[in-house]
Amino acid sequence: MTPKIARFLRDNAPATPCLVLDVDRVEEKYRAMRAALPLARIYYAVKANPGTPILERLVKLGSSFDAASWEEVQACLAAGAQPDVISYGNTIKKVSAIAAAHKAGVSMFAFDSIEELEKLARHAPGARVYCRILVQNEGAEWPLSRKFGCELEMARDLMLKAGDMGLDPYGISFHVGSQQTKTAAYEGAIARVAMLFTDLKEAGVKLRMVNLGGGYPVRYRAEVPEIDDFGMAIMGAMTKHFGNDLPEMVVEPGRFMVGDAGLVSSEVVLVSRKGAADPVRWVYLDIGRFGGLAETEGEAIRYEIRTPHDGAEDGPVTIAGPTCDSTDTLYEKSNYRMPLKLACGDRVELLATGAYVTSYAAQFFNGFAPLKEHYI
Ligand SMILES: *Cc1c(COP(=O)(O)O)cnc(C)c1O
């Protein structure tokens, strides 16, 4: 929690549940990313948090943007971004969205299949295209696995075809999975990309760009490597495989840029037990899976939770949301403990919830309003 957020909570006691996010912290993270990888261009993955004040600050800092939809492209443009710094990074795009983005001046698109490449050739002629390859997601707490990307061999064929189809075969991308805690994941992926560069060069296509995707982690309950560790591992692998012929480098951090810039302030609705002798209390909050905490699915992302009684004697808890749906249970197996004094009405803070929360919130499920957002 930044001092600015602590002051805001103390002075305003905003209605819960709400996200409070310190935009200065986003700037700090942007600068840290720059420092860790000075040769890479930063394309902020808008889906992590599309809040306008975040986009506007990043525009001011000279960031580029990775958009997942035409709506996100529009959000970047509205925040003042030039179309030539926007990459349309989703490999699954509606034809109407491709055409609209192309017309707006977006000139860089991702794909991972011949079918998508044909759509791009028709509706975004001349665009710079990059192919996403499948890579290992081991070490990622929120893996993206097989939904995106194609095999190396297919990528090679597609990049060979792209030029003949009137597109500019620009580069290769990958994503090692979100909340990736192992630097080796990037090293392994870069080795695969380098093989492809060599292959294609021999076949007469000189690629110019490597897109290293996102994945850079945020500290939740457990320590993670520093961004400088990722920077060093990535640059080490790049120079090992490309030598003096370094291609342009792109990174697409989402979670890293906004995760620990924000927190969710919530209220305890009920503390109860399922049996008089049951040691485990159930703590129900006014936010849950449907209020935006989608990444608690499978207890994948385990947020740190602050209570007003921290330090006092505690006991085991199961933590759940307020809706009438049993999947709206956040943590049952992750050994959460909370103070025995915790009671209905207490205010608790879920730390480092600036990424992948507001945009996942449901619309009025059970009548609950979408999460309120305060950007300070
Ligand atoms: C989601 C996504 C990102 C951001 O991932 P993080 O793990 O939040 O950094 C980057 N690039 C693409 C293509 C994505 O889909």
Short mmCIF file of C-alpha atoms and ligand atoms in Angstrom, two decimals:
data_model
loop_
_atom_site.label_atom_id
_atom_site.label_comp_id
_atom_site.label_asym_id
_atom_site.label_seq_id
_atom_site.Cartn_x
_atom_site.Cartn_y
_atom_site.Cartn_z
CA MET A 1 0.00 0.00 0.00
CA THR A 2 1.48 3.36 -1.01
CA PRO A 3 1.33 6.31 1.44
CA LYS A 4 -1.00 8.10 -1.00
CA ILE A 5 -3.48 5.21 -0.87
CA ALA A 6 -3.26 5.00 2.94
CA ARG A 7 -4.05 8.73 3.18
CA PHE A 8 -6.93 8.44 0.71
CA LEU A 9 -8.50 5.58 2.68
CA ARG A 10 -8.10 7.41 5.99
CA ASP A 11 -9.44 10.76 4.76
CA ASN A 12 -12.25 9.54 2.51
CA ALA A 13 -13.30 6.12 3.83
CA PRO A 14 -14.80 5.36 0.40
CA ALA A 15 -17.81 3.03 0.17
CA THR A 16 -16.80 -0.61 -0.29
CA PRO A 17 -16.03 -2.57 -2.30
CA CYS A 18 -13.77 -0.30 -4.34
CA LEU A 19 -10.40 -0.25 -6.05
CA VAL A 20 -8.02 2.52 -5.05
CA LEU A 21 -5.07 2.85 -7.41
CA ASP A 22 -2.05 5.16 -7.17
CA VAL A 23 -1.21 6.26 -10.71
CA ASP A 24 2.22 7.51 -9.58
CA ARG A 25 3.06 3.93 -8.74
CA VAL A 26 2.24 2.91 -12.33
CA GLU A 27 4.74 5.52 -13.48
CA GLU A 28 7.37 4.06 -11.13
CA LYS A 29 6.76 0.59 -12.54
CA TYR A 30 7.00 1.89 -16.11
CA ARG A 31 10.36 3.48 -15.27
CA ALA A 32 11.58 0.30 -13.57
CA MET A 33 10.68 -1.71 -16.66
CA ARG A 34 12.51 0.82 -18.85
CA ALA A 35 15.59 0.59 -16.67
CA ALA A 36 15.54 -3.21 -16.64
CA LEU A 37 15.20 -3.50 -20.42
CA PRO A 38 16.36 -0.24 -21.99
CA LEU A 39 16.43 -1.72 -25.49
CA ALA A 40 12.81 -2.89 -25.43
CA ARG A 41 9.73 -0.86 -26.31
CA ILE A 42 7.03 -1.14 -23.68
CA TYR A 43 3.54 -1.99 -24.93
CA TYR A 44 1.27 -1.83 -21.88
CA ALA A 45 -1.24 -4.71 -21.99
CA VAL A 46 -4.40 -2.65 -21.62
CA LYS A 47 -6.57 -5.56 -20.50
CA ALA A 48 -4.78 -5.67 -17.13
CA ASN A 49 -6.48 -2.39 -16.24
CA PRO A 50 -7.97 -0.11 -18.89
CA GLY A 51 -8.63 2.78 -16.46
CA THR A 52 -8.40 6.09 -18.33
CA PRO A 53 -6.04 7.80 -15.85
CA ILE A 54 -3.59 4.90 -16.30
CA LEU A 55 -3.69 5.12 -20.08
CA GLU A 56 -3.30 8.90 -19.99
CA ARG A 57 -0.29 8.74 -17.68
CA LEU A 58 1.35 6.11 -19.88
CA VAL A 59 0.72 8.17 -23.02
CA LYS A 60 2.51 11.05 -21.29
CA LEU A 61 5.45 8.78 -20.49
CA GLY A 62 5.79 7.67 -24.11
CA SER A 63 4.47 4.14 -23.67
CA SER A 64 3.08 2.02 -26.47
CA PHE A 65 -0.01 -0.17 -26.02
CA ASP A 66 -1.06 -3.78 -26.56
CA ALA A 67 -4.80 -3.84 -27.25
CA ALA A 68 -6.98 -6.96 -27.22
CA SER A 69 -10.05 -5.54 -28.97
CA TRP A 70 -11.25 -2.63 -31.07
CA GLU A 71 -12.74 -1.19 -27.87
CA GLU A 72 -9.31 -1.18 -26.24
CA VAL A 73 -7.81 0.41 -29.36
CA GLN A 74 -10.42 3.15 -29.02
CA ALA A 75 -9.63 3.58 -25.32
CA CYS A 76 -5.94 4.13 -26.17
CA LEU A 77 -6.77 6.62 -28.91
CA ALA A 78 -9.16 8.48 -26.59
CA ALA A 79 -6.36 8.70 -24.00
CA GLY A 80 -4.19 10.42 -26.60
CA ALA A 81 -2.12 7.53 -27.99
CA GLN A 82 -1.10 7.71 -31.64
CA PRO A 83 -2.32 4.73 -33.68
CA ASP A 84 1.25 3.78 -34.62
CA VAL A 85 2.09 2.91 -31.00
CA ILE A 86 -0.84 0.52 -30.68
CA SER A 87 -0.39 -3.19 -31.35
CA TYR A 88 -3.50 -5.30 -31.85
CA GLY A 89 -2.17 -8.29 -29.95
CA ASN A 90 -5.13 -10.65 -29.76
CA THR A 91 -4.84 -13.55 -32.19
CA ILE A 92 -8.65 -13.80 -32.28
CA LYS A 93 -10.19 -10.72 -33.90
CA LYS A 94 -13.53 -9.95 -35.50
CA VAL A 95 -13.29 -8.88 -39.13
CA SER A 96 -15.10 -5.64 -38.28
CA ALA A 97 -12.57 -4.95 -35.51
CA ILE A 98 -9.59 -5.54 -37.82
CA ALA A 99 -11.07 -3.21 -40.43
CA ALA A 100 -11.86 -0.51 -37.86
CA ALA A 101 -8.38 -0.65 -36.31
CA HIS A 102 -6.71 -0.60 -39.73
CA LYS A 103 -8.81 2.39 -40.78
CA ALA A 104 -7.85 4.16 -37.54
CA GLY A 105 -4.17 3.75 -38.43
CA VAL A 106 -3.18 0.74 -36.32
CA SER A 107 -0.51 -1.07 -38.32
CA MET A 108 0.71 -3.93 -36.15
CA PHE A 109 -1.29 -7.14 -35.67
CA ALA A 110 -0.79 -10.57 -34.08
CA PHE A 111 -1.93 -13.88 -35.53
CA ASP A 112 -1.34 -17.59 -34.98
CA SER A 113 -3.18 -19.29 -37.85
CA ILE A 114 -3.57 -19.13 -41.63
CA GLU A 115 -7.24 -18.30 -41.14
CA GLU A 116 -6.43 -15.17 -39.13
CA LEU A 117 -3.63 -14.23 -41.53
CA GLU A 118 -6.13 -14.32 -44.41
CA LYS A 119 -8.43 -11.99 -42.48
CA LEU A 120 -5.54 -9.58 -41.92
CA ALA A 121 -4.48 -9.71 -45.58
CA ARG A 122 -7.97 -8.77 -46.65
CA HIS A 123 -8.89 -6.20 -44.00
CA ALA A 124 -5.52 -4.72 -42.99
CA PRO A 125 -3.47 -4.90 -46.23
CA GLY A 126 0.17 -3.92 -45.82
CA ALA A 127 0.11 -4.25 -42.02
CA ARG A 128 3.11 -5.41 -40.02
CA VAL A 129 2.21 -8.86 -38.72
CA TYR A 130 3.80 -11.03 -36.08
CA CYS A 131 3.17 -14.68 -35.37
CA ARG A 132 2.65 -15.96 -31.86
CA ILE A 133 4.31 -19.27 -31.10
CA LEU A 134 3.52 -21.82 -28.41
CA VAL A 135 5.99 -21.85 -25.53
CA GLN A 136 6.26 -23.56 -22.16
CA ASN A 137 4.20 -21.85 -19.45
CA GLU A 138 5.85 -23.74 -16.59
CA GLY A 139 6.42 -21.46 -13.62
CA ALA A 140 3.38 -19.30 -14.38
CA GLU A 141 0.71 -19.04 -11.69
CA TRP A 142 -1.85 -17.98 -14.30
CA PRO A 143 -0.82 -20.01 -17.39
CA LEU A 144 -2.18 -19.19 -20.84
CA SER A 145 -1.10 -22.58 -22.22
CA ARG A 146 -2.53 -23.82 -25.49
CA LYS A 147 -5.24 -21.33 -26.35
CA PHE A 148 -2.81 -19.01 -28.18
CA GLY A 149 0.16 -19.61 -30.38
CA CYS A 150 1.12 -22.23 -32.95
CA GLU A 151 3.93 -24.73 -33.45
CA LEU A 152 7.28 -23.46 -34.75
CA GLU A 153 6.91 -25.22 -38.05
CA MET A 154 3.54 -23.65 -38.70
CA ALA A 155 4.85 -20.22 -37.71
CA ARG A 156 7.63 -20.64 -40.26
CA ASP A 157 5.16 -21.47 -43.05
CA LEU A 158 2.85 -18.62 -42.11
CA MET A 159 5.65 -16.04 -42.04
CA LEU A 160 6.76 -17.25 -45.47
CA LYS A 161 3.21 -16.78 -46.76
CA ALA A 162 2.63 -13.39 -45.13
CA GLY A 163 4.83 -11.52 -47.59
CA ASP A 164 3.13 -13.11 -50.61
CA MET A 165 -0.22 -12.07 -49.15
CA GLY A 166 0.74 -8.40 -49.17
CA LEU A 167 1.55 -8.19 -45.47
CA ASP A 168 4.84 -7.22 -43.81
CA PRO A 169 6.32 -10.27 -41.98
CA TYR A 170 7.54 -8.31 -39.00
CA GLY A 171 8.37 -10.67 -36.14
CA ILE A 172 7.55 -13.38 -33.63
CA SER A 173 5.82 -13.19 -30.26
CA PHE A 174 5.23 -15.45 -27.30
CA HIS A 175 3.72 -15.27 -23.83
CA VAL A 176 5.26 -17.36 -21.07
CA GLY A 177 2.09 -17.21 -18.93
CA SER A 178 1.00 -14.58 -16.47
CA GLN A 179 2.58 -14.17 -13.02
CA GLN A 180 5.59 -16.02 -14.36
CA THR A 181 8.01 -16.56 -11.51
CA LYS A 182 10.85 -18.17 -13.47
CA THR A 183 13.28 -16.17 -15.61
CA ALA A 184 14.19 -19.40 -17.41
CA ALA A 185 10.78 -19.37 -19.12
CA TYR A 186 11.89 -16.35 -21.17
CA GLU A 187 15.29 -17.84 -21.92
CA GLY A 188 13.71 -21.01 -23.30
CA ALA A 189 11.23 -19.07 -25.41
CA ILE A 190 13.92 -16.76 -26.84
CA ALA A 191 15.91 -19.83 -27.94
CA ARG A 192 12.86 -21.05 -29.89
CA VAL A 193 12.35 -17.66 -31.51
CA ALA A 194 16.02 -17.49 -32.51
CA MET A 195 15.76 -20.85 -34.30
CA LEU A 196 12.84 -19.51 -36.26
CA PHE A 197 14.71 -16.32 -37.18
CA THR A 198 17.58 -18.42 -38.52
CA ASP A 199 15.29 -20.73 -40.46
CA LEU A 200 13.39 -17.89 -42.05
CA LYS A 201 16.53 -15.96 -42.90
CA GLU A 202 17.76 -18.99 -44.80
CA ALA A 203 14.42 -19.08 -46.58
CA GLY A 204 14.81 -15.41 -47.56
CA VAL A 205 12.63 -13.67 -44.96
CA LYS A 206 14.44 -11.34 -42.59
CA LEU A 207 12.33 -10.79 -39.48
CA ARG A 208 12.92 -7.60 -37.47
CA MET A 209 11.10 -7.93 -34.16
CA VAL A 210 10.86 -10.19 -31.10
CA ASN A 211 7.83 -9.64 -28.88
CA LEU A 212 8.58 -11.06 -25.44
CA GLY A 213 4.98 -10.68 -24.24
CA GLY A 214 3.97 -10.17 -20.63
CA GLY A 215 4.15 -12.39 -17.58
CA TYR A 216 6.43 -10.29 -15.32
CA PRO A 217 5.22 -11.00 -11.78
CA VAL A 218 3.97 -8.97 -8.85
CA ARG A 219 4.65 -9.81 -5.23
CA TYR A 220 1.54 -11.27 -3.61
CA ARG A 221 2.04 -13.54 -0.58
CA ALA A 222 5.31 -14.99 -1.84
CA GLU A 223 8.53 -13.35 -3.00
CA VAL A 224 9.17 -13.19 -6.74
CA PRO A 225 12.32 -12.27 -8.68
CA GLU A 226 12.94 -8.55 -9.31
CA ILE A 227 12.27 -7.03 -12.72
CA ASP A 228 16.04 -6.53 -13.09
CA ASP A 229 16.50 -10.30 -12.82
CA PHE A 230 14.10 -10.74 -15.74
CA GLY A 231 15.87 -7.97 -17.64
CA MET A 232 19.25 -9.61 -17.20
CA ALA A 233 18.02 -13.08 -18.12
CA ILE A 234 16.28 -11.75 -21.22
CA MET A 235 19.24 -9.67 -22.41
CA GLY A 236 21.58 -12.57 -21.71
CA ALA A 237 19.49 -14.87 -23.87
CA MET A 238 19.04 -12.27 -26.60
CA THR A 239 22.77 -11.62 -26.97
CA LYS A 240 23.57 -15.32 -26.69
CA HIS A 241 21.25 -16.15 -29.60
CA PHE A 242 21.36 -13.02 -31.76
CA GLY A 243 24.86 -11.68 -31.08
CA ASN A 244 25.39 -8.30 -32.71
CA ASP A 245 22.32 -8.67 -34.88
CA LEU A 246 19.76 -7.84 -32.16
CA PRO A 247 16.24 -7.42 -33.50
CA GLU A 248 13.81 -4.79 -32.18
CA MET A 249 12.46 -5.92 -28.82
CA VAL A 250 8.92 -5.48 -27.54
CA VAL A 251 7.59 -6.25 -24.06
CA GLU A 252 3.93 -6.27 -23.10
CA PRO A 253 3.74 -6.00 -19.31
CA GLY A 254 0.23 -5.89 -17.84
CA ARG A 255 0.15 -7.22 -14.31
CA PHE A 256 3.62 -5.85 -13.50
CA MET A 257 2.63 -2.28 -14.40
CA VAL A 258 -0.56 -1.98 -12.36
CA GLY A 259 -0.82 -4.94 -9.95
CA ASP A 260 0.80 -3.46 -6.89
CA ALA A 261 -0.38 0.08 -7.68
CA GLY A 262 -3.87 -0.67 -6.38
CA LEU A 263 -5.82 -2.38 -3.63
CA VAL A 264 -9.41 -3.39 -3.08
CA SER A 265 -11.03 -2.05 0.04
CA SER A 266 -13.74 -4.40 1.26
CA GLU A 267 -16.04 -4.93 4.23
CA VAL A 268 -16.56 -8.11 6.23
CA VAL A 269 -20.22 -9.08 5.82
CA LEU A 270 -20.28 -12.19 8.03
CA VAL A 271 -17.95 -14.34 10.11
CA SER A 272 -19.47 -17.73 10.95
CA ARG A 273 -18.80 -21.45 11.46
CA LYS A 274 -20.37 -24.57 9.98
CA GLY A 275 -20.34 -26.41 13.35
CA ALA A 276 -19.84 -25.21 16.91
CA ALA A 277 -16.55 -27.13 17.24
CA ASP A 278 -15.32 -26.34 13.72
CA PRO A 279 -11.98 -24.53 13.99
CA VAL A 280 -12.37 -22.98 10.55
CA ARG A 281 -14.35 -19.76 10.38
CA TRP A 282 -15.99 -18.66 7.16
CA VAL A 283 -15.29 -15.03 6.36
CA TYR A 284 -17.64 -13.51 3.80
CA LEU A 285 -16.50 -10.27 2.16
CA ASP A 286 -18.52 -7.79 0.10
CA ILE A 287 -16.37 -8.68 -2.93
CA GLY A 288 -15.76 -12.11 -4.42
CA ARG A 289 -15.13 -13.99 -7.63
CA PHE A 290 -17.89 -12.11 -9.48
CA GLY A 291 -17.02 -8.72 -8.02
CA GLY A 292 -13.73 -8.88 -9.92
CA LEU A 293 -11.55 -11.41 -8.10
CA ALA A 294 -11.67 -13.80 -11.07
CA GLU A 295 -8.04 -14.81 -10.66
CA THR A 296 -8.87 -16.56 -7.39
CA GLU A 297 -10.25 -19.33 -9.64
CA GLY A 298 -8.43 -22.50 -8.59
CA GLU A 299 -6.80 -20.28 -5.91
CA ALA A 300 -4.27 -19.41 -8.61
CA ILE A 301 -3.56 -15.86 -7.47
CA ARG A 302 -3.40 -15.56 -3.70
CA TYR A 303 -3.78 -11.97 -2.57
CA GLU A 304 -2.44 -10.71 0.71
CA ILE A 305 -5.25 -9.46 2.95
CA ARG A 306 -4.87 -6.82 5.68
CA THR A 307 -7.28 -6.51 8.56
CA PRO A 308 -7.56 -3.93 11.35
CA HIS A 309 -6.49 -6.59 13.91
CA ASP A 310 -3.31 -7.88 12.28
CA GLY A 311 -0.83 -9.12 14.87
CA ALA A 312 -3.54 -10.35 17.25
CA GLU A 313 -4.15 -14.08 17.73
CA ASP A 314 -5.44 -15.66 14.53
CA GLY A 315 -7.01 -18.88 13.26
CA PRO A 316 -7.75 -20.68 10.02
CA VAL A 317 -10.39 -19.26 7.67
CA THR A 318 -12.16 -19.95 4.44
CA ILE A 319 -12.75 -16.72 2.56
CA ALA A 320 -15.78 -16.25 0.30
CA GLY A 321 -17.68 -13.60 -1.60
CA PRO A 322 -21.20 -12.30 -0.99
CA THR A 323 -23.18 -13.85 -3.87
CA CYS A 324 -25.53 -16.84 -3.84
CA ASP A 325 -23.19 -18.98 -5.91
CA SER A 326 -20.96 -21.56 -4.30
CA THR A 327 -18.15 -21.01 -6.80
CA ASP A 328 -17.94 -17.57 -5.22
CA THR A 329 -15.49 -18.99 -2.67
CA LEU A 330 -12.05 -17.41 -2.86
CA TYR A 331 -9.72 -19.44 -0.66
CA GLU A 332 -10.35 -22.77 1.02
CA LYS A 333 -7.06 -24.62 0.50
CA SER A 334 -4.41 -21.91 0.64
CA ASN A 335 -3.99 -21.81 4.42
CA TYR A 336 -5.32 -18.34 5.02
CA ARG A 337 -5.50 -17.23 8.65
CA MET A 338 -7.25 -14.19 10.06
CA PRO A 339 -7.46 -12.63 13.54
CA LEU A 340 -10.00 -14.22 15.89
CA LYS A 341 -11.27 -10.71 16.61
CA LEU A 342 -12.34 -10.17 13.00
CA ALA A 343 -16.03 -9.26 12.91
CA CYS A 344 -18.87 -8.12 10.67
CA GLY A 345 -18.34 -4.50 9.60
CA ASP A 346 -14.53 -4.61 9.73
CA ARG A 347 -12.80 -3.08 6.77
CA VAL A 348 -10.19 -5.28 5.10
CA GLU A 349 -7.80 -4.54 2.27
CA LEU A 350 -6.84 -6.95 -0.50
CA LEU A 351 -3.37 -5.83 -1.54
CA ALA A 352 -1.89 -5.68 -5.03
CA THR A 353 -5.24 -5.99 -6.78
CA GLY A 354 -4.61 -3.31 -9.40
CA ALA A 355 -4.45 -5.84 -12.25
CA TYR A 356 -7.18 -8.06 -13.65
CA VAL A 357 -9.85 -7.03 -11.12
CA THR A 358 -11.92 -4.05 -12.30
CA SER A 359 -12.22 -5.38 -15.82
CA TYR A 360 -13.34 -8.83 -14.63
CA ALA A 361 -16.15 -7.50 -12.41
CA ALA A 362 -19.65 -8.75 -13.28
CA GLN A 363 -22.54 -6.45 -14.09
CA PHE A 364 -25.08 -6.58 -11.24
CA PHE A 365 -24.87 -10.33 -10.59
CA ASN A 366 -27.17 -10.75 -7.55
CA GLY A 367 -27.82 -7.02 -7.88
CA PHE A 368 -24.33 -6.04 -6.76
CA ALA A 369 -23.01 -2.99 -8.63
CA PRO A 370 -19.72 -3.28 -10.52
CA LEU A 371 -16.61 -2.44 -8.51
CA LYS A 372 -16.09 1.30 -7.96
CA GLU A 373 -12.73 2.71 -9.01
CA HIS A 374 -10.71 5.57 -7.55
CA TYR A 375 -7.57 6.66 -9.40
CA ILE A 376 -5.48 8.99 -7.31
C1 LIG B 1 -2.47 -10.70 -21.22
C2 LIG B 1 -1.41 -10.41 -22.18
C3 LIG B 1 -0.31 -9.65 -21.78
C4 LIG B 1 -0.08 -9.20 -20.37
O1 LIG B 1 0.27 -10.24 -19.55
P1 LIG B 1 0.77 -10.00 -18.06
O2 LIG B 1 1.02 -11.35 -17.55
O3 LIG B 1 -0.32 -9.28 -17.34
O4 LIG B 1 2.00 -9.17 -18.12
C5 LIG B 1 0.65 -9.36 -22.72
N1 LIG B 1 0.51 -9.76 -24.01
C6 LIG B 1 -0.55 -10.47 -24.43
C7 LIG B 1 -0.64 -10.87 -25.85
C8 LIG B 1 -1.53 -10.82 -23.52
O5 LIG B 1 -2.57 -11.55 -23.95
#
